[in-house]
Coordinates of C-alpha atoms in Angstrom, one line a residue:
X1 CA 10.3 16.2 -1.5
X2 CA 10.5 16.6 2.5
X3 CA 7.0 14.6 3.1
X4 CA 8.5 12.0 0.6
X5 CA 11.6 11.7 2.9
X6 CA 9.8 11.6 6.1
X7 CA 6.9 8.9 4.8
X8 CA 8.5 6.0 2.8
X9 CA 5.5 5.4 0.9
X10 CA 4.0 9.0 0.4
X11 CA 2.8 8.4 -3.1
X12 CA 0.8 5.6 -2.2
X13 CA -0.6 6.9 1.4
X14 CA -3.6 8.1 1.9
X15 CA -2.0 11.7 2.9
X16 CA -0.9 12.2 -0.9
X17 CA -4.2 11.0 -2.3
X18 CA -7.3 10.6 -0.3
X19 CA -9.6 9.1 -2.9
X20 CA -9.1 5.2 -4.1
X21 CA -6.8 5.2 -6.9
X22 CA -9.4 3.5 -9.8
X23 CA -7.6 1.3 -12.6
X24 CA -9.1 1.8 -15.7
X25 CA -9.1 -0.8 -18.6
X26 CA -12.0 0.2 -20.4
X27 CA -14.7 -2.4 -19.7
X28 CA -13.1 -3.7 -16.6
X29 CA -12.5 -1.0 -13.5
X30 CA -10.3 -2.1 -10.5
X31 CA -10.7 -0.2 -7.4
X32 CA -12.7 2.2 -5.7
X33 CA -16.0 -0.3 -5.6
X34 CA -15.1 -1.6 -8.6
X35 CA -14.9 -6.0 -7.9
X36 CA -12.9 -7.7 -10.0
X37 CA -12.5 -11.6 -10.7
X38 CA -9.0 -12.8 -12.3
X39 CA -8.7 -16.2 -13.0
X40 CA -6.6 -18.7 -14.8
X41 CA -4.1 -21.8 -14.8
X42 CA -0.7 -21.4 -12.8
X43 CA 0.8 -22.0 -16.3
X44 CA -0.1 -21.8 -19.6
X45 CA 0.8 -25.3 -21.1
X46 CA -1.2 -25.9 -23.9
X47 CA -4.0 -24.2 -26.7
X48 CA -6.4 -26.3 -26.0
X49 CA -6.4 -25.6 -22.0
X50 CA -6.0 -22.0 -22.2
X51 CA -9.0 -21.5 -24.2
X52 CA -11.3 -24.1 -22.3
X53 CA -10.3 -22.1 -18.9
X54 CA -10.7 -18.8 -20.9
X55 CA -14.1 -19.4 -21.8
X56 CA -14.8 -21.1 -18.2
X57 CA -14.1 -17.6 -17.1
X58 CA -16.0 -15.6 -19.2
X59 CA -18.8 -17.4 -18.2
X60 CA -18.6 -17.1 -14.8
X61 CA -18.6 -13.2 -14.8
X62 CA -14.5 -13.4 -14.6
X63 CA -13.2 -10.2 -16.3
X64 CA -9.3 -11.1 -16.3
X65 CA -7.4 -14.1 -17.4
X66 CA -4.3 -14.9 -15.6
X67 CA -1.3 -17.5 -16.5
X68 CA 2.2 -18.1 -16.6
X69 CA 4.2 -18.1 -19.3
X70 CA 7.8 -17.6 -17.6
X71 CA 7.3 -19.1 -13.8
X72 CA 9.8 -18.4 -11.0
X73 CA 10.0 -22.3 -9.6
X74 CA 11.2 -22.9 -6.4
X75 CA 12.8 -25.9 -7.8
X76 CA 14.9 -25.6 -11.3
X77 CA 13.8 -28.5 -13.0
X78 CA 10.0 -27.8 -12.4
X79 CA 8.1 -26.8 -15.2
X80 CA 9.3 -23.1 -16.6
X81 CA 6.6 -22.1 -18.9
X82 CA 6.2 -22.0 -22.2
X83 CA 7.6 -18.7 -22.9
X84 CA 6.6 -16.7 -26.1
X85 CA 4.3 -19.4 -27.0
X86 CA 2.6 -18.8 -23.9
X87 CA 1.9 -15.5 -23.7
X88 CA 0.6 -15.6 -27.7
X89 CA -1.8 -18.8 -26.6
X90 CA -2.3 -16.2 -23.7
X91 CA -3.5 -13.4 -25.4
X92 CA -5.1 -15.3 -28.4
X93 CA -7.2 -16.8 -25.2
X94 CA -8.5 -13.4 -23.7
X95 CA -9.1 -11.8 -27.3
X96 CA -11.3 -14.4 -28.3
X97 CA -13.2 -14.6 -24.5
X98 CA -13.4 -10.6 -24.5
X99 CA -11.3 -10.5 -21.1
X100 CA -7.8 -8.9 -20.2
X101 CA -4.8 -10.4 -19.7
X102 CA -2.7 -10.6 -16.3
X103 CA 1.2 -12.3 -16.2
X104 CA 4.3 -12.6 -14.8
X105 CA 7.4 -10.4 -15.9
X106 CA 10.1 -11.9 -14.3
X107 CA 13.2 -9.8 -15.1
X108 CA 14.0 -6.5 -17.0
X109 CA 14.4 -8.2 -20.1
X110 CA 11.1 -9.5 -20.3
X111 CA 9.1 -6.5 -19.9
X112 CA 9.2 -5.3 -23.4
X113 CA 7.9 -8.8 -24.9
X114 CA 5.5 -8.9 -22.0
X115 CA 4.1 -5.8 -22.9
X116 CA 3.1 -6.4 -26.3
X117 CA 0.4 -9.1 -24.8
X118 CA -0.4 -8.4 -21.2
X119 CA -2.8 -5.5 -19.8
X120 CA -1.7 -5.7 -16.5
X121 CA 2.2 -6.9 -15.5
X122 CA 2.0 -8.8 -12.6
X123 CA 5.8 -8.6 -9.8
X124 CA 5.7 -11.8 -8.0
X125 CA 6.5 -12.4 -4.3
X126 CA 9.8 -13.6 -5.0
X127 CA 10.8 -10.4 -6.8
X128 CA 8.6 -7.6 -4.5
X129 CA 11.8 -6.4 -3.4
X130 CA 13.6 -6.8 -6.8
X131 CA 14.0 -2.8 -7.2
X132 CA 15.4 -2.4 -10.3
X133 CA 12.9 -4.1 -12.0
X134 CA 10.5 -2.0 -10.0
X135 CA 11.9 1.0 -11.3
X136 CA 12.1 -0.2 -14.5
X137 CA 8.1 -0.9 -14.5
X138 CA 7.5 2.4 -12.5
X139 CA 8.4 3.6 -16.2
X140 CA 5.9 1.5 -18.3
X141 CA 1.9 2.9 -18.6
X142 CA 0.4 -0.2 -17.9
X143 CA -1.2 -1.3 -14.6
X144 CA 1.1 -3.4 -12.4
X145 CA 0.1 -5.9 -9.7
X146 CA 2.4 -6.2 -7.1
X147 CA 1.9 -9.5 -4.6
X148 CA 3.4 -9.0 -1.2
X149 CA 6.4 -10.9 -0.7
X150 CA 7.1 -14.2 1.5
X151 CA 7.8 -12.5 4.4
X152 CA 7.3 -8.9 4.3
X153 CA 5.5 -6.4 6.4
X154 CA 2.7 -4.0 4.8
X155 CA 5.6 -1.3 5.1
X156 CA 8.0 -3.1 2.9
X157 CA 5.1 -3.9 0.6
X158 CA 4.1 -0.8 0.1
X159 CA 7.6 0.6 0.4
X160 CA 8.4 -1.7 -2.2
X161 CA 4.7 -0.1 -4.3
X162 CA 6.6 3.0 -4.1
X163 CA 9.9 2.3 -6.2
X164 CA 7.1 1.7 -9.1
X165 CA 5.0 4.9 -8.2
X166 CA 8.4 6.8 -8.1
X167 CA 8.9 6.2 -11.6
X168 CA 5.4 7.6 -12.5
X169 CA 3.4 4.4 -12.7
X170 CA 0.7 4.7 -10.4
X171 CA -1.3 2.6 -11.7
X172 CA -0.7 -0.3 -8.7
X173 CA -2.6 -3.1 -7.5
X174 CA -1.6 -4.9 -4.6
X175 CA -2.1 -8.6 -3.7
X176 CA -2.5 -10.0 -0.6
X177 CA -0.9 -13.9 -1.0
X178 CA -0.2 -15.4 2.3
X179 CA 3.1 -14.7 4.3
X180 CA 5.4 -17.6 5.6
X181 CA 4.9 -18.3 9.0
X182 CA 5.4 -21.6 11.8
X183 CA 2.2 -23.0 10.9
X184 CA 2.4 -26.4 8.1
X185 CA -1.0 -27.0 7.5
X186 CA -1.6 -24.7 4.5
X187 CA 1.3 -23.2 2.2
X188 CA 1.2 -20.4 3.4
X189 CA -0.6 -18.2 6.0
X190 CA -3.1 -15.6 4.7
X191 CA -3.2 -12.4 6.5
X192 CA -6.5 -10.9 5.8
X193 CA -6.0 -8.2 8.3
X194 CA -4.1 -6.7 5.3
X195 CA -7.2 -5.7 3.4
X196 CA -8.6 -3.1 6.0
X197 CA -5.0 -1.9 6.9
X198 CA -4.4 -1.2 3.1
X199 CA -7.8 0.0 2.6
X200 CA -6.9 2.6 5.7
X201 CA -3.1 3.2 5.1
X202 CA -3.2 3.5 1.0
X203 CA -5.6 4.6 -1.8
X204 CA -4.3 1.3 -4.0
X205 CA -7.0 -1.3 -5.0
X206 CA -6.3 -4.5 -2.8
X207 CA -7.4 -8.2 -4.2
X208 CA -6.8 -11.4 -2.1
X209 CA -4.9 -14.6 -3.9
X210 CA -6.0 -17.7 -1.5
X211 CA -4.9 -20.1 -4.0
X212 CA -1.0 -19.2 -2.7
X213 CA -2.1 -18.6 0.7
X214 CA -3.5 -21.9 0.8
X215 CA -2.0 -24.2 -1.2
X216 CA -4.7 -26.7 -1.2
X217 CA -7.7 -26.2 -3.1
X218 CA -10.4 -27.2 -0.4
X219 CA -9.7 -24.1 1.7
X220 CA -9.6 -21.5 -1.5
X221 CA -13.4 -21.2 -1.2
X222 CA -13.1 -19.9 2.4
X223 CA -10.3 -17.8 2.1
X224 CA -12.0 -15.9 -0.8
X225 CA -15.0 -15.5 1.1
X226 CA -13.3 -14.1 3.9
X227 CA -11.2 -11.7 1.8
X228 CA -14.2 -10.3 -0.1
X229 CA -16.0 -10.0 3.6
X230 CA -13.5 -8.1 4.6
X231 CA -13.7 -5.8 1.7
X232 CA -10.9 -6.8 -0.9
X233 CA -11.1 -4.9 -5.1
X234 CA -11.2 -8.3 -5.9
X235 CA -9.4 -12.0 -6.2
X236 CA -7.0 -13.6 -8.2
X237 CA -7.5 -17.3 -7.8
X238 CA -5.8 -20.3 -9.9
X239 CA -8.0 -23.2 -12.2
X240 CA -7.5 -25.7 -14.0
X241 CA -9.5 -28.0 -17.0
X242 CA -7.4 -31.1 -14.9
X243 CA -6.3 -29.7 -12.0
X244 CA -4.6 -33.3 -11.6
X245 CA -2.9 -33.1 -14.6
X246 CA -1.7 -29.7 -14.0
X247 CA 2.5 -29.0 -14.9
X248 CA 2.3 -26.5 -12.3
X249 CA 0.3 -25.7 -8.7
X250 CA -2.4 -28.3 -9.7
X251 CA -3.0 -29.4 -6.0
X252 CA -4.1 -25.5 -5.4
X253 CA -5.9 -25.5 -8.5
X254 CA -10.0 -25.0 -8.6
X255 CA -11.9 -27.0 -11.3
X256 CA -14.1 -25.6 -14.0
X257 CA -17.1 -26.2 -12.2
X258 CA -15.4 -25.4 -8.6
X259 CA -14.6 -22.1 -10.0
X260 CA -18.0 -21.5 -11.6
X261 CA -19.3 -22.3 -8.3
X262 CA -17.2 -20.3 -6.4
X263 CA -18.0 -17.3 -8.5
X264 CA -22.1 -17.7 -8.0
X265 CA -21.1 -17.7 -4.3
X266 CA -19.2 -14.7 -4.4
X267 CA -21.5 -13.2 -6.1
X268 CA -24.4 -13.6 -3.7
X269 CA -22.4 -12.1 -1.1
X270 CA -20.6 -9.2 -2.5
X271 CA -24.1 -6.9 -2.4
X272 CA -24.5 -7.9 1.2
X273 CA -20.5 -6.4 1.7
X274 CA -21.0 -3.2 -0.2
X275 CA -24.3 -2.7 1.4
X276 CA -23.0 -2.7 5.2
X277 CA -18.9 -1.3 4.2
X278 CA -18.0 2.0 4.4
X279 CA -14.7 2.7 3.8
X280 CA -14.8 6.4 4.7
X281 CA -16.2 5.4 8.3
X282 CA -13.2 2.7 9.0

C-alpha cells in the first residue's frame, strides 16, 4: 500500500512488473513483441460497409476490427452512431472475417451491452479522465484500450491507466493519439516520443493512432511508419470503402487499397525494427 501511495501509477510501472504485460485473445497477442494491426471505419453506418472493410482487413494481415457504434461528437448534431445496430453489424463483421472486435464505451451504462459484442473496450480521449467509468471497467475481464487524452501528460495518462488496474483489470493497452498543441496544420500533434517513454516507464503494450493525430489522410502513412520505427505493439488506424462518403472522420480516412498498401509497407519494415530494438538495453 505505501509504494502505491508514493508512485501514482505503481501497478502499471515497471517497478511493480518488470516484464511487458502480454494481452492474450487467443489467436491475436498484444504486447511484448507481439504487433498488432486494428483497423476499421470511424463509424459503423451500414452492413454492407462493415463487411467490405472487414474483409479488406482480413486480407491485409489486420487482426482487429475497430468502429463506432456510439461516437462522442464534438458537435451534437454530427452523426451519433448507430447504436445497437452497430455493434451487432459490428460483431456479425469480425465473426464472419475471423478478427476481434475493438469499440467505444462511452458511459457506465453502456458497458454491459458493449460487452456482449466487443473483445477489447476501447476509453476515448475525451473520457481518459472520466474515473468512474474507469473504475467501473477496472471491474470487467476484458482488455481495455485507453487513448491518451487531448491534453494530457504521460503521468495523467498512465495515472488515469491506474483507476482501471486498481480495480483488477490489468489487462491495458494504451494509445498514443496526438495531443493538442499551437500548431494548425494537422488535427492534432503526435507525440511519438511517447512510445519509448512508455516502453521505459510501464510494462503496458503501446500502439500509435495517426489517423487522430493527423487528421488528414496523406500524412497517416508517415506517422505509422514513424510509430512502428520507434517501436509501438502496434496501430489503430481508421478506413473507409468511401472515405468521401464517410458520416464520420472520412477526410482522415485510408482507402481500401491505401490501407492494403500501407499494411505491405509496414510489414517490410517491422523485421528490420525488431531486428535492431532492444527494449531491455533502452
Amino acid at each position: 500500500m505505501e509504494n502505491k501511495r508514493n508512485h501514482p501509477y505503481y501497478l502499471g510501472s515497471r517497478e511493480y512488473q518488470k516484464e511487458d504485460t502480454i494481452i492474450d485473445l487467443g489467436d491475436c497477442k498484444i504486447g511484448g513483441g507481439h504487433f498488432v494491426k486494428m483497423a476499421g471505419p470511424c463509424s459503423v453506418e451500414s452492413e454492407e460497409q462493415i463487411l467490405q472493410t472487414a474483409k479488406a482487413v482480413k486480407e491485409a494481415g489486420g487482426q482487429v476490427l475497430r468502429g463506432g457504434a456510439f461516437k462522442p461528437r464534438t458537435n451534437p448534431y454530427s452523426f451519433q452512431g448507430l447504436g445497437l445496430e452497430g455493434l451487432q453489424l459490428l460483431r456479425k463483421a469480425a465473426d464472419q472475417y475471423g478478427l476481434k472486435v475493438v469499440t467505444e464505451v462511452m458511459d457506465e451504462g453502456h458497458i454491459a451491452m458493449v460487452r456482449e459484442y466487443t473483445d477489447i473496450f476501447q476509453i476515448g480521449a475525451r473520457n481518459m479522465q472520466n474515473y468512474r467509468l474507469l473504475e467501473a471497467i477496472g471491474k470487467e475481464d476484458k482488455p481495455v484500450l485507453l487513448k491518451r487524452g487531448l491534453s494530457a501528460t504521460i503521468d495523467e495518462w498512465l495515472s488515469a491507466a491506474e483507476y482501471i488496474a486498481n480495480e483488477g483489470n490489468r489487462q491495458i493497452i494504451l494509445v498514443e493519439r496526438g495531443i493538442r498543441t499551437f500548431e494548425t496544420k494537422t488535427r492534432n500533434t503526435f507525440d511519438v516520443s511517447a512510445v519509448p517513454v512508455i516502453h521505459r516507464l510501464s510494462h503496458y503494450p503501446i500502439l500509435v493512432d495517426p489517423s487522430h493525430a493527423a487528421g488528414k489522410k496523406e500524412y497517416v502513412e508517415p506517422l505509422t511508419l514513424a510509430g512502428v520505427a520507434a517501436g509501438a505493439d502496434g496501430f489503430i488506424i481508421e478506413i473507409h470503402p468511401h472515405p468521401e462518403e464517410a458520416l464520420s472522420d472520412g477526410e482522415q480516412s485510408l482507402s481500401l487499397k491505401q490501407w492494403a498498401s500501407l499494411s505491405q509497407k509496414v510489414d517490410a519494415l517491422l523485421p528490420v525494427v525488431q531486428s535492431i530494438y532492444d527494449r531491455k538495453d533502452s
